Short mmCIF file of N, CA and C in Angstrom, two decimals:
data_model
loop_
_atom_site.label_atom_id
_atom_site.label_comp_id
_atom_site.label_asym_id
_atom_site.label_seq_id
_atom_site.Cartn_x
_atom_site.Cartn_y
_atom_site.Cartn_z
N MET A 208 0.84 -1.17 0.00
CA MET A 208 0.00 0.00 0.00
C MET A 208 0.90 1.24 0.00
N THR A 209 0.67 2.15 -0.92
CA THR A 209 1.47 3.36 -1.06
C THR A 209 0.85 4.50 -0.27
N ARG A 210 1.69 5.13 0.55
CA ARG A 210 1.21 6.31 1.27
C ARG A 210 0.94 7.42 0.27
N CYS A 211 0.04 8.30 0.64
CA CYS A 211 -0.45 9.33 -0.28
C CYS A 211 -0.34 10.70 0.37
N ALA A 212 0.06 11.69 -0.42
CA ALA A 212 0.04 13.09 0.02
C ALA A 212 -1.08 13.79 -0.73
N GLU A 213 -1.90 14.50 0.01
CA GLU A 213 -2.96 15.33 -0.57
C GLU A 213 -2.46 16.78 -0.50
N ILE A 214 -2.34 17.42 -1.64
CA ILE A 214 -1.79 18.77 -1.71
C ILE A 214 -2.90 19.70 -2.18
N VAL A 215 -3.35 20.57 -1.27
CA VAL A 215 -4.49 21.43 -1.55
C VAL A 215 -4.06 22.89 -1.42
N ARG A 216 -4.28 23.64 -2.48
CA ARG A 216 -4.06 25.09 -2.41
C ARG A 216 -5.40 25.73 -2.08
N ILE A 217 -5.42 26.49 -0.99
CA ILE A 217 -6.65 27.13 -0.54
C ILE A 217 -6.46 28.64 -0.46
N ARG A 218 -7.57 29.33 -0.62
CA ARG A 218 -7.58 30.80 -0.52
C ARG A 218 -8.67 31.17 0.48
N PRO A 219 -8.29 31.80 1.58
CA PRO A 219 -9.32 32.22 2.54
C PRO A 219 -10.27 33.23 1.89
N HIS A 220 -11.55 33.11 2.21
CA HIS A 220 -12.50 34.13 1.75
C HIS A 220 -12.12 35.45 2.39
N ALA A 221 -12.50 36.55 1.76
CA ALA A 221 -12.16 37.89 2.24
C ALA A 221 -12.50 38.05 3.72
N GLY A 222 -11.51 38.49 4.48
CA GLY A 222 -11.70 38.74 5.90
C GLY A 222 -11.76 37.50 6.78
N LYS A 223 -11.47 36.32 6.24
CA LYS A 223 -11.61 35.06 7.00
C LYS A 223 -10.28 34.42 7.38
N ARG A 224 -9.16 35.04 7.07
CA ARG A 224 -7.84 34.45 7.35
C ARG A 224 -7.67 34.15 8.84
N ALA A 225 -7.95 35.11 9.70
CA ALA A 225 -7.77 34.92 11.15
C ALA A 225 -8.70 33.83 11.67
N GLU A 226 -9.94 33.79 11.17
CA GLU A 226 -10.89 32.77 11.58
C GLU A 226 -10.42 31.38 11.15
N LEU A 227 -9.88 31.29 9.95
CA LEU A 227 -9.35 30.03 9.44
C LEU A 227 -8.20 29.54 10.33
N LEU A 228 -7.28 30.43 10.67
CA LEU A 228 -6.14 30.04 11.51
C LEU A 228 -6.59 29.67 12.92
N ALA A 229 -7.63 30.33 13.43
CA ALA A 229 -8.16 30.00 14.75
C ALA A 229 -8.85 28.64 14.75
N LEU A 230 -9.48 28.27 13.64
CA LEU A 230 -10.17 26.98 13.53
C LEU A 230 -9.20 25.82 13.35
N ARG A 231 -8.03 26.07 12.84
CA ARG A 231 -7.09 25.01 12.44
C ARG A 231 -6.81 23.98 13.55
N PRO A 232 -6.51 24.37 14.81
CA PRO A 232 -6.24 23.34 15.82
C PRO A 232 -7.43 22.39 16.05
N ARG A 233 -8.64 22.93 16.10
CA ARG A 233 -9.82 22.06 16.28
C ARG A 233 -10.05 21.22 15.03
N PHE A 234 -9.87 21.82 13.87
CA PHE A 234 -9.99 21.08 12.61
C PHE A 234 -9.06 19.87 12.64
N THR A 235 -7.80 20.10 13.02
CA THR A 235 -6.81 19.03 13.05
C THR A 235 -7.20 17.93 14.04
N SER A 236 -7.56 18.30 15.26
CA SER A 236 -7.86 17.28 16.27
C SER A 236 -9.12 16.49 15.92
N GLU A 237 -10.17 17.17 15.46
CA GLU A 237 -11.40 16.45 15.11
C GLU A 237 -11.20 15.58 13.87
N PHE A 238 -10.45 16.09 12.92
CA PHE A 238 -10.20 15.32 11.70
C PHE A 238 -9.39 14.07 12.03
N ARG A 239 -8.40 14.21 12.90
CA ARG A 239 -7.57 13.06 13.28
C ARG A 239 -8.42 11.97 13.94
N GLU A 240 -9.41 12.36 14.73
CA GLU A 240 -10.28 11.40 15.41
C GLU A 240 -11.20 10.67 14.44
N ARG A 241 -11.61 11.33 13.38
CA ARG A 241 -12.67 10.78 12.52
C ARG A 241 -12.20 10.20 11.20
N ALA A 242 -11.05 10.59 10.73
CA ALA A 242 -10.61 10.19 9.39
C ALA A 242 -9.61 9.04 9.47
N THR A 243 -10.07 7.85 9.16
CA THR A 243 -9.21 6.68 9.14
C THR A 243 -8.09 6.87 8.11
N GLY A 244 -6.87 6.58 8.52
CA GLY A 244 -5.74 6.67 7.60
C GLY A 244 -5.06 8.03 7.56
N PHE A 245 -5.70 9.05 8.15
CA PHE A 245 -5.10 10.37 8.21
C PHE A 245 -3.92 10.33 9.17
N GLN A 246 -2.76 10.77 8.71
CA GLN A 246 -1.57 10.73 9.56
C GLN A 246 -1.22 12.09 10.13
N ARG A 247 -1.11 13.08 9.27
CA ARG A 247 -0.82 14.44 9.74
C ARG A 247 -0.97 15.39 8.56
N HIS A 248 -0.99 16.67 8.90
CA HIS A 248 -0.97 17.67 7.83
C HIS A 248 -0.25 18.92 8.31
N SER A 249 0.19 19.70 7.35
CA SER A 249 0.91 20.94 7.61
C SER A 249 0.32 22.03 6.72
N LEU A 250 0.27 23.23 7.28
CA LEU A 250 -0.27 24.38 6.55
C LEU A 250 0.87 25.34 6.27
N TYR A 251 1.00 25.74 5.01
CA TYR A 251 2.06 26.65 4.59
C TYR A 251 1.44 27.92 4.02
N SER A 252 1.95 29.06 4.44
CA SER A 252 1.48 30.35 3.94
C SER A 252 2.28 30.72 2.70
N LEU A 253 1.59 31.07 1.63
CA LEU A 253 2.23 31.45 0.37
C LEU A 253 2.14 32.96 0.17
N GLU A 254 3.04 33.48 -0.64
CA GLU A 254 2.95 34.89 -1.01
C GLU A 254 1.60 35.11 -1.70
N GLY A 255 0.99 36.22 -1.43
CA GLY A 255 -0.28 36.52 -2.06
C GLY A 255 -1.48 36.12 -1.21
N GLY A 256 -1.25 35.43 -0.09
CA GLY A 256 -2.34 35.13 0.82
C GLY A 256 -2.92 33.73 0.75
N ASP A 257 -2.55 32.94 -0.26
CA ASP A 257 -3.02 31.56 -0.33
C ASP A 257 -2.24 30.69 0.65
N PHE A 258 -2.76 29.48 0.88
CA PHE A 258 -2.09 28.48 1.71
C PHE A 258 -1.95 27.18 0.93
N LEU A 259 -0.94 26.40 1.27
CA LEU A 259 -0.87 25.00 0.87
C LEU A 259 -1.16 24.18 2.12
N ASP A 260 -2.10 23.27 2.01
CA ASP A 260 -2.44 22.35 3.09
C ASP A 260 -2.03 20.97 2.59
N ILE A 261 -0.98 20.41 3.17
CA ILE A 261 -0.45 19.13 2.72
C ILE A 261 -0.72 18.09 3.79
N ALA A 262 -1.51 17.08 3.42
CA ALA A 262 -1.89 16.02 4.35
C ALA A 262 -1.28 14.70 3.90
N LEU A 263 -0.84 13.91 4.87
CA LEU A 263 -0.33 12.57 4.59
C LEU A 263 -1.37 11.54 5.01
N TRP A 264 -1.58 10.58 4.14
CA TRP A 264 -2.57 9.52 4.34
C TRP A 264 -1.89 8.17 4.21
N SER A 265 -2.43 7.18 4.88
CA SER A 265 -1.91 5.81 4.76
C SER A 265 -2.07 5.30 3.33
N ALA A 266 -3.17 5.68 2.69
CA ALA A 266 -3.45 5.27 1.31
C ALA A 266 -4.49 6.21 0.71
N ALA A 267 -4.51 6.32 -0.60
CA ALA A 267 -5.48 7.18 -1.28
C ALA A 267 -6.91 6.73 -0.98
N SER A 268 -7.12 5.44 -0.79
CA SER A 268 -8.46 4.94 -0.49
C SER A 268 -8.99 5.50 0.83
N ASP A 269 -8.09 5.80 1.79
CA ASP A 269 -8.54 6.42 3.05
C ASP A 269 -9.10 7.81 2.80
N LEU A 270 -8.48 8.54 1.92
CA LEU A 270 -8.96 9.88 1.58
C LEU A 270 -10.33 9.80 0.91
N ASP A 271 -10.52 8.81 0.07
CA ASP A 271 -11.80 8.64 -0.62
C ASP A 271 -12.95 8.38 0.36
N ALA A 272 -12.64 7.83 1.53
CA ALA A 272 -13.67 7.46 2.50
C ALA A 272 -14.05 8.60 3.45
N VAL A 273 -13.44 9.76 3.32
CA VAL A 273 -13.72 10.88 4.23
C VAL A 273 -15.16 11.36 4.05
N ASP A 274 -15.85 11.55 5.17
CA ASP A 274 -17.20 12.10 5.17
C ASP A 274 -17.11 13.62 5.09
N GLU A 275 -17.37 14.17 3.93
CA GLU A 275 -17.20 15.61 3.71
C GLU A 275 -18.32 16.43 4.34
N THR A 276 -19.28 15.76 4.99
CA THR A 276 -20.36 16.50 5.63
C THR A 276 -20.15 16.64 7.14
N GLN A 277 -19.02 16.14 7.66
CA GLN A 277 -18.78 16.28 9.10
C GLN A 277 -18.60 17.76 9.44
N GLY A 278 -19.05 18.13 10.63
CA GLY A 278 -19.16 19.52 11.05
C GLY A 278 -17.95 20.39 10.82
N VAL A 279 -16.79 19.98 11.32
CA VAL A 279 -15.62 20.84 11.23
C VAL A 279 -15.15 21.00 9.79
N LEU A 280 -15.35 19.99 8.97
CA LEU A 280 -14.98 20.09 7.56
C LEU A 280 -15.88 21.09 6.83
N VAL A 281 -17.16 21.08 7.16
CA VAL A 281 -18.10 22.05 6.58
C VAL A 281 -17.70 23.46 7.00
N GLU A 282 -17.35 23.64 8.28
CA GLU A 282 -16.89 24.95 8.76
C GLU A 282 -15.66 25.42 7.98
N TRP A 283 -14.72 24.50 7.78
CA TRP A 283 -13.49 24.81 7.05
C TRP A 283 -13.81 25.27 5.62
N TYR A 284 -14.66 24.49 4.94
CA TYR A 284 -15.01 24.82 3.55
C TYR A 284 -15.75 26.16 3.45
N ASP A 285 -16.46 26.55 4.50
CA ASP A 285 -17.14 27.84 4.50
C ASP A 285 -16.16 29.01 4.55
N LEU A 286 -14.92 28.75 4.95
CA LEU A 286 -13.92 29.81 5.10
C LEU A 286 -12.97 29.94 3.92
N VAL A 287 -12.97 28.94 3.03
CA VAL A 287 -11.95 28.90 1.99
C VAL A 287 -12.53 28.60 0.61
N GLU A 288 -11.76 28.99 -0.38
CA GLU A 288 -11.96 28.55 -1.76
C GLU A 288 -10.88 27.51 -2.04
N ILE A 289 -11.25 26.36 -2.57
CA ILE A 289 -10.27 25.36 -2.98
C ILE A 289 -9.78 25.78 -4.37
N VAL A 290 -8.52 26.20 -4.44
CA VAL A 290 -7.94 26.66 -5.70
C VAL A 290 -7.52 25.46 -6.55
N SER A 291 -6.86 24.50 -5.91
CA SER A 291 -6.43 23.29 -6.61
C SER A 291 -6.22 22.17 -5.60
N MET A 292 -6.27 20.96 -6.10
CA MET A 292 -6.06 19.79 -5.25
C MET A 292 -5.47 18.69 -6.10
N GLU A 293 -4.41 18.05 -5.59
CA GLU A 293 -3.84 16.91 -6.30
C GLU A 293 -3.30 15.92 -5.29
N LEU A 294 -3.12 14.70 -5.76
CA LEU A 294 -2.58 13.62 -4.94
C LEU A 294 -1.21 13.24 -5.47
N ALA A 295 -0.36 12.79 -4.56
CA ALA A 295 0.98 12.34 -4.94
C ALA A 295 1.34 11.13 -4.10
N ASP A 296 2.03 10.17 -4.70
CA ASP A 296 2.57 9.05 -3.93
C ASP A 296 3.76 9.54 -3.13
N VAL A 297 3.85 9.12 -1.88
CA VAL A 297 4.98 9.50 -1.02
C VAL A 297 6.12 8.53 -1.32
N LEU A 298 7.24 9.06 -1.78
CA LEU A 298 8.39 8.23 -2.11
C LEU A 298 9.38 8.13 -0.96
N ASP A 299 9.55 9.22 -0.23
CA ASP A 299 10.39 9.22 0.97
C ASP A 299 10.05 10.45 1.80
N GLU A 300 10.61 10.49 3.00
CA GLU A 300 10.40 11.64 3.89
C GLU A 300 11.71 12.07 4.46
#
């Protein structure tokens, strides 16, 4: 089974950057409890105000099983625009 990286470029909605950053710790803890195969993620601030959210998963199939209607995920999506999303096989760390 190949580990998977989910690479998501997000853009906070106008005036929502601080709210997004405040939600991040709860988002992480609740997501870790509910998402099978989720290992960890890191948030990177890019020039221009966008972020890269890079998550590591045990397998791509774990990502496919995520319930996108869970509360904290809905809150997160209300704060951001998903600019792009791609998957990559993890070759090393």
